[in-house]
Short mmCIF file of C-alpha atoms and ligand atoms in Angstrom, two decimals:
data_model
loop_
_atom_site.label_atom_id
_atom_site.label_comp_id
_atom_site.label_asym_id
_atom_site.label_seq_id
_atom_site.Cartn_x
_atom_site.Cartn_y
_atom_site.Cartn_z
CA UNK A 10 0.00 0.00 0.00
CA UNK A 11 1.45 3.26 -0.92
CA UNK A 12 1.40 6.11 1.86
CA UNK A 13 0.29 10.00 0.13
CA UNK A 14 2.89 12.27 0.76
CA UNK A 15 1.82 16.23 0.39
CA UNK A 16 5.07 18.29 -0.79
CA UNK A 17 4.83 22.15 1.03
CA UNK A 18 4.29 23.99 -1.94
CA UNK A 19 5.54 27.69 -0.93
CA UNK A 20 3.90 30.75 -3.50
CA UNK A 21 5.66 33.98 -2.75
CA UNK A 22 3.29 36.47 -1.35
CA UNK A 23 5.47 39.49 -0.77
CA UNK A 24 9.02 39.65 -2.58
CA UNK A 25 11.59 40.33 -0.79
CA UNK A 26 12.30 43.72 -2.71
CA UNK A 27 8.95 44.09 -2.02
CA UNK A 28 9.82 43.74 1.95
CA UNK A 29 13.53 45.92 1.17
CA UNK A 30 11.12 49.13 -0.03
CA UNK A 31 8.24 48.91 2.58
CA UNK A 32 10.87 48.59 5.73
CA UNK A 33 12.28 51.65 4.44
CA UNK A 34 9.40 53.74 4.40
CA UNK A 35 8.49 52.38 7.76
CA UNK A 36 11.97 52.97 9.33
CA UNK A 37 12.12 56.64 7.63
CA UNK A 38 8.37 56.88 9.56
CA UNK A 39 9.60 56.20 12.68
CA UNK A 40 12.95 58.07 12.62
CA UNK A 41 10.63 61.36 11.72
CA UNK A 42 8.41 60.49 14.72
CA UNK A 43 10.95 60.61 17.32
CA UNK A 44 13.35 62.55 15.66
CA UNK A 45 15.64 64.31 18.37
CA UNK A 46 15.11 61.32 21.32
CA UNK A 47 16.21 57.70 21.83
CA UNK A 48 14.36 54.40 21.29
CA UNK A 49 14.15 51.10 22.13
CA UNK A 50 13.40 48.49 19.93
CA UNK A 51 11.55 44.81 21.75
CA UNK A 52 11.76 42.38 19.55
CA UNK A 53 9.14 39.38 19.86
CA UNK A 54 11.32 36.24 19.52
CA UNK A 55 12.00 34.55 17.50
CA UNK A 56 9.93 35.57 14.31
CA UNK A 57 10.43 39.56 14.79
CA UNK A 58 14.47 38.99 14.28
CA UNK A 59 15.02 39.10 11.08
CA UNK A 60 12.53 42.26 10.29
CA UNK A 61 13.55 43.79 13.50
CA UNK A 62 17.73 43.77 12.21
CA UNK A 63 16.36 45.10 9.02
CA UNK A 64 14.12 48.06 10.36
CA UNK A 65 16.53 49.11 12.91
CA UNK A 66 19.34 49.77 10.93
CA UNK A 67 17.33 52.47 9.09
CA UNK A 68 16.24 54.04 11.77
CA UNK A 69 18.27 57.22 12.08
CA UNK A 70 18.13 57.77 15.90
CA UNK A 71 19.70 56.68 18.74
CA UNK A 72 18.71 52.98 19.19
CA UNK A 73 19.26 49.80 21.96
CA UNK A 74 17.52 46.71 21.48
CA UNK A 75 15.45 43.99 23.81
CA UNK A 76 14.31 41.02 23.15
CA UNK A 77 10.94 39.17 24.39
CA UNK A 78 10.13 35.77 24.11
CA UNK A 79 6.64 34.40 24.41
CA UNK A 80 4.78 31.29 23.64
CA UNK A 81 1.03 30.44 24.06
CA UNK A 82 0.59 27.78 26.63
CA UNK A 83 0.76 23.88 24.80
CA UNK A 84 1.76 23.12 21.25
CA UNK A 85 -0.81 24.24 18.87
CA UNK A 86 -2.55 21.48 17.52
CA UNK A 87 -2.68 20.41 13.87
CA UNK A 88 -6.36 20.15 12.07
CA UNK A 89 -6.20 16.44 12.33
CA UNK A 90 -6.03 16.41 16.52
CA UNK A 91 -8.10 18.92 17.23
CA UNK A 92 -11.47 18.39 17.20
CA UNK A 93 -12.75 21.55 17.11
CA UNK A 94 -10.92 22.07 13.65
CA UNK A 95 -9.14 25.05 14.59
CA UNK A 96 -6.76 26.54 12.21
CA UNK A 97 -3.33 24.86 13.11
CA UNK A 98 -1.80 28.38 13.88
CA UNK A 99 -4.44 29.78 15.93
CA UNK A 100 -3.46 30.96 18.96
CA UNK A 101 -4.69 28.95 22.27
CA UNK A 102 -5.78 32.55 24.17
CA UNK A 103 -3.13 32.05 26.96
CA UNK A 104 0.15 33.36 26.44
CA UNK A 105 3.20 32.71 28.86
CA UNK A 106 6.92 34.15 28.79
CA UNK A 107 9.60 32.09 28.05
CA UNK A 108 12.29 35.28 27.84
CA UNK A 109 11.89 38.06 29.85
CA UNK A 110 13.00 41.80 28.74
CA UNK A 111 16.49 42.42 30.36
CA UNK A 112 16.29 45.95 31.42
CA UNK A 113 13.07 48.55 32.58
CA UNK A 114 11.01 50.21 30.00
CA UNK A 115 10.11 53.33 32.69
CA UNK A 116 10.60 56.41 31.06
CA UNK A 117 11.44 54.99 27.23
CA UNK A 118 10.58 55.41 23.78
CA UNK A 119 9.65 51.74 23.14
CA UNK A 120 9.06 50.11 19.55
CA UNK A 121 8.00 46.40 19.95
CA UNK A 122 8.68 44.72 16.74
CA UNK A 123 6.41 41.64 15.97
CA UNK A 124 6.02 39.26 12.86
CA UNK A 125 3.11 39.21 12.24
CA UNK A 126 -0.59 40.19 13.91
CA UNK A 127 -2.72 37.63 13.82
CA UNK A 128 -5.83 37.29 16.43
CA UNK A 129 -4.46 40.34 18.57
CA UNK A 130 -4.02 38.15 21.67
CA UNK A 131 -0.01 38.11 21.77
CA UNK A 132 0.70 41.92 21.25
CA UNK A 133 -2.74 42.69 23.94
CA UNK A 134 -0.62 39.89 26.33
CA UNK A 135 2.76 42.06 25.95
CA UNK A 136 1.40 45.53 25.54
CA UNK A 137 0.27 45.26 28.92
CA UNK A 138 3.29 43.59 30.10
CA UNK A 139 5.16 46.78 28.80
CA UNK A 140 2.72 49.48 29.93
CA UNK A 141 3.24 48.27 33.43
CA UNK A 142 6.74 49.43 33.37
CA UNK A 143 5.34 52.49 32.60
CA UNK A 144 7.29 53.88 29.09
CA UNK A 145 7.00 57.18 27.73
CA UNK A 146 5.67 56.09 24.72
CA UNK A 147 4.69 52.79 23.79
CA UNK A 148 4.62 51.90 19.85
CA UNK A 149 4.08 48.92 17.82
CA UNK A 150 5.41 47.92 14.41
CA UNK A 151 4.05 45.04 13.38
CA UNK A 152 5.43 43.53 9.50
CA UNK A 153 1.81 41.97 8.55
CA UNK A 154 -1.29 42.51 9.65
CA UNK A 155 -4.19 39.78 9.22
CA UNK A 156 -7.12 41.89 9.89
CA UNK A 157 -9.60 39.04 9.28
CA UNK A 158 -8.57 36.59 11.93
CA UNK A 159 -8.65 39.55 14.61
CA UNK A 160 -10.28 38.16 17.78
CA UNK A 161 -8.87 41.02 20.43
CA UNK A 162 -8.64 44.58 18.80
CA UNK A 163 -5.39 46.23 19.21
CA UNK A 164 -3.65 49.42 17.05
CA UNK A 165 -0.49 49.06 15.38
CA UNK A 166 1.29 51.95 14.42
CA UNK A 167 3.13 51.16 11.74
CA UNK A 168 1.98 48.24 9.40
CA UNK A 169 3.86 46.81 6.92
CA UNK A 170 1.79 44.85 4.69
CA UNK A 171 -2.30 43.81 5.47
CA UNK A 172 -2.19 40.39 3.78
CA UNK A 173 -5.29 37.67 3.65
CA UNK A 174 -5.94 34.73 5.73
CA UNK A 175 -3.60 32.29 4.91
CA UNK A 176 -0.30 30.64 6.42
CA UNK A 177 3.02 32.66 5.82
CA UNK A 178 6.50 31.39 6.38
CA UNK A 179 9.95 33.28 5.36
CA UNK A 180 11.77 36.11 6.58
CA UNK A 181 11.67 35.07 10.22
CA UNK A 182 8.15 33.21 10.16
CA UNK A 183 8.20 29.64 10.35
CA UNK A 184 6.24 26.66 10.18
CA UNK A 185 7.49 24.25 12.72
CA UNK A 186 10.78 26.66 12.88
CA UNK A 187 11.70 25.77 9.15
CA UNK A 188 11.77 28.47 6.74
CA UNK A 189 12.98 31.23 8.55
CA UNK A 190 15.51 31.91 6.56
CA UNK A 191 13.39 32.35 3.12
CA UNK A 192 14.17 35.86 2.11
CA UNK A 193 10.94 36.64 0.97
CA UNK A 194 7.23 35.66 2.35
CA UNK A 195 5.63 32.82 0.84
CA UNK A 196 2.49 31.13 1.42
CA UNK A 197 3.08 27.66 2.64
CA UNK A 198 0.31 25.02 1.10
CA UNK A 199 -0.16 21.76 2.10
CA UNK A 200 2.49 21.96 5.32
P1 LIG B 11 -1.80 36.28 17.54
O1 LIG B 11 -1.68 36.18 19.02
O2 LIG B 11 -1.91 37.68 17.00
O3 LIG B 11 -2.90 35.39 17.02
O4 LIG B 11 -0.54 35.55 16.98
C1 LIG B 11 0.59 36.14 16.59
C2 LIG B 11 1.62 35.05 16.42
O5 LIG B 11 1.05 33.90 15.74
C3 LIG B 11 2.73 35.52 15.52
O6 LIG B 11 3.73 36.16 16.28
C4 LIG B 11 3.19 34.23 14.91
O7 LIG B 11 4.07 33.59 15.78
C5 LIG B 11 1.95 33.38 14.80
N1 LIG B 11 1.35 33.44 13.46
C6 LIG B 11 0.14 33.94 13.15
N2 LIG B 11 -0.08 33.85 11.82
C7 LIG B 11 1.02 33.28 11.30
C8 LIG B 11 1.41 32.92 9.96
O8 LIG B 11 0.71 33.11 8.96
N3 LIG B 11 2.64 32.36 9.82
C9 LIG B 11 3.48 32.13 10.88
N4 LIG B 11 4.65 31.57 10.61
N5 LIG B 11 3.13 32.45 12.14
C10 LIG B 11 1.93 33.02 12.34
#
């Protein structure tokens, strides 16, 4: 009997000159918005790397960065084990940190940098985390924005790209932490 093996196909969604021109105009954004002070950029681990190294070295001001890691509590579960057929990248609702920030945000300029915004629920989880410390100013820039699959409404700053609902890997998103490395953002079918 033969076993039906389903190849990933990946379709690129956003090229990755596509990405070069759109990080631009959202560094050049943020370097007019706090033009004469410091920031800090928080990186969400591990996705947010790749567009956070990117952004911040077009950001004419004077920079340090942080990292956060999170992860929602249990392994998501694929279509096939959950019975309620949940998409296998929704988020669970409950969000835990796995890598704290190293240093206080009280009295900072504070980008987070995310991936990707999906149901809301991660960047409500660590915008609160942050606003507790109290920052000057608290900003997000998030590289996509899903706006259909929005469960917990939240404001991002500066958006990247609004894309539909499907699954993206590449330029720091994964699927099962393969693919980060793409340089541009594909759609993965049949993962
Ligand atoms: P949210 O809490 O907004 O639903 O989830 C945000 C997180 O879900 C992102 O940081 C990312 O880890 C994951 N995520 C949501 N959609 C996608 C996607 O299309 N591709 C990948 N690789 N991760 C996604």
């Amino acid at each position: 009997m033969y076993k039906i093996v389903l190849v990933p196909e990946l379709k690129v969604l956003l090229s990755r000159n596509q990405i070069a021109q759109r990080v631009t105009e959202m560094a050049e954004d943020i370097t007019r918005d706090f033009k004469g002070q410091s920031i800090i950029f928080v990186g969400v681990l591990k996705g947010a790397a790749i567009f956070l190294s990117d952004l911040a070295r077009q950001v004419s001001l004077d920079a340090t960065f942080d990292f956060i890691g999170v992860s929602s509590y249990g392994n998501r579960p694929t279509p096939a084990e959950d019975p309620a057929g949940h998409a296998a990248w929704d988020s669970l609702g409950e969000v835990r940190v796995t890598k704290d920030l190293d240093q206080s945000m009280t009295d900072r300029n504070v980008i987070l940098v995310e991936d990707i915004l999906d149901t809301g629920l991660t960047l409500n989880y660590i915008q609160k985390l942050l606003l507790a410390h109290q920052p000057r100013t608290l900003r997000i820039a998030a590289l996509l924005d899903k706006p259909s699959r929005r469960k917990q409404p939240i404001h991002a700053h500066y958006i990247g790209f609004a894309i539909p609902d499907a699954y993206v890997v590449g330029y720091g998103l994964d699927y099962a932490e393969r693919y980060r490395n793409l340089p541009d953002i594909c759609v993965i079918e049949n993962p």
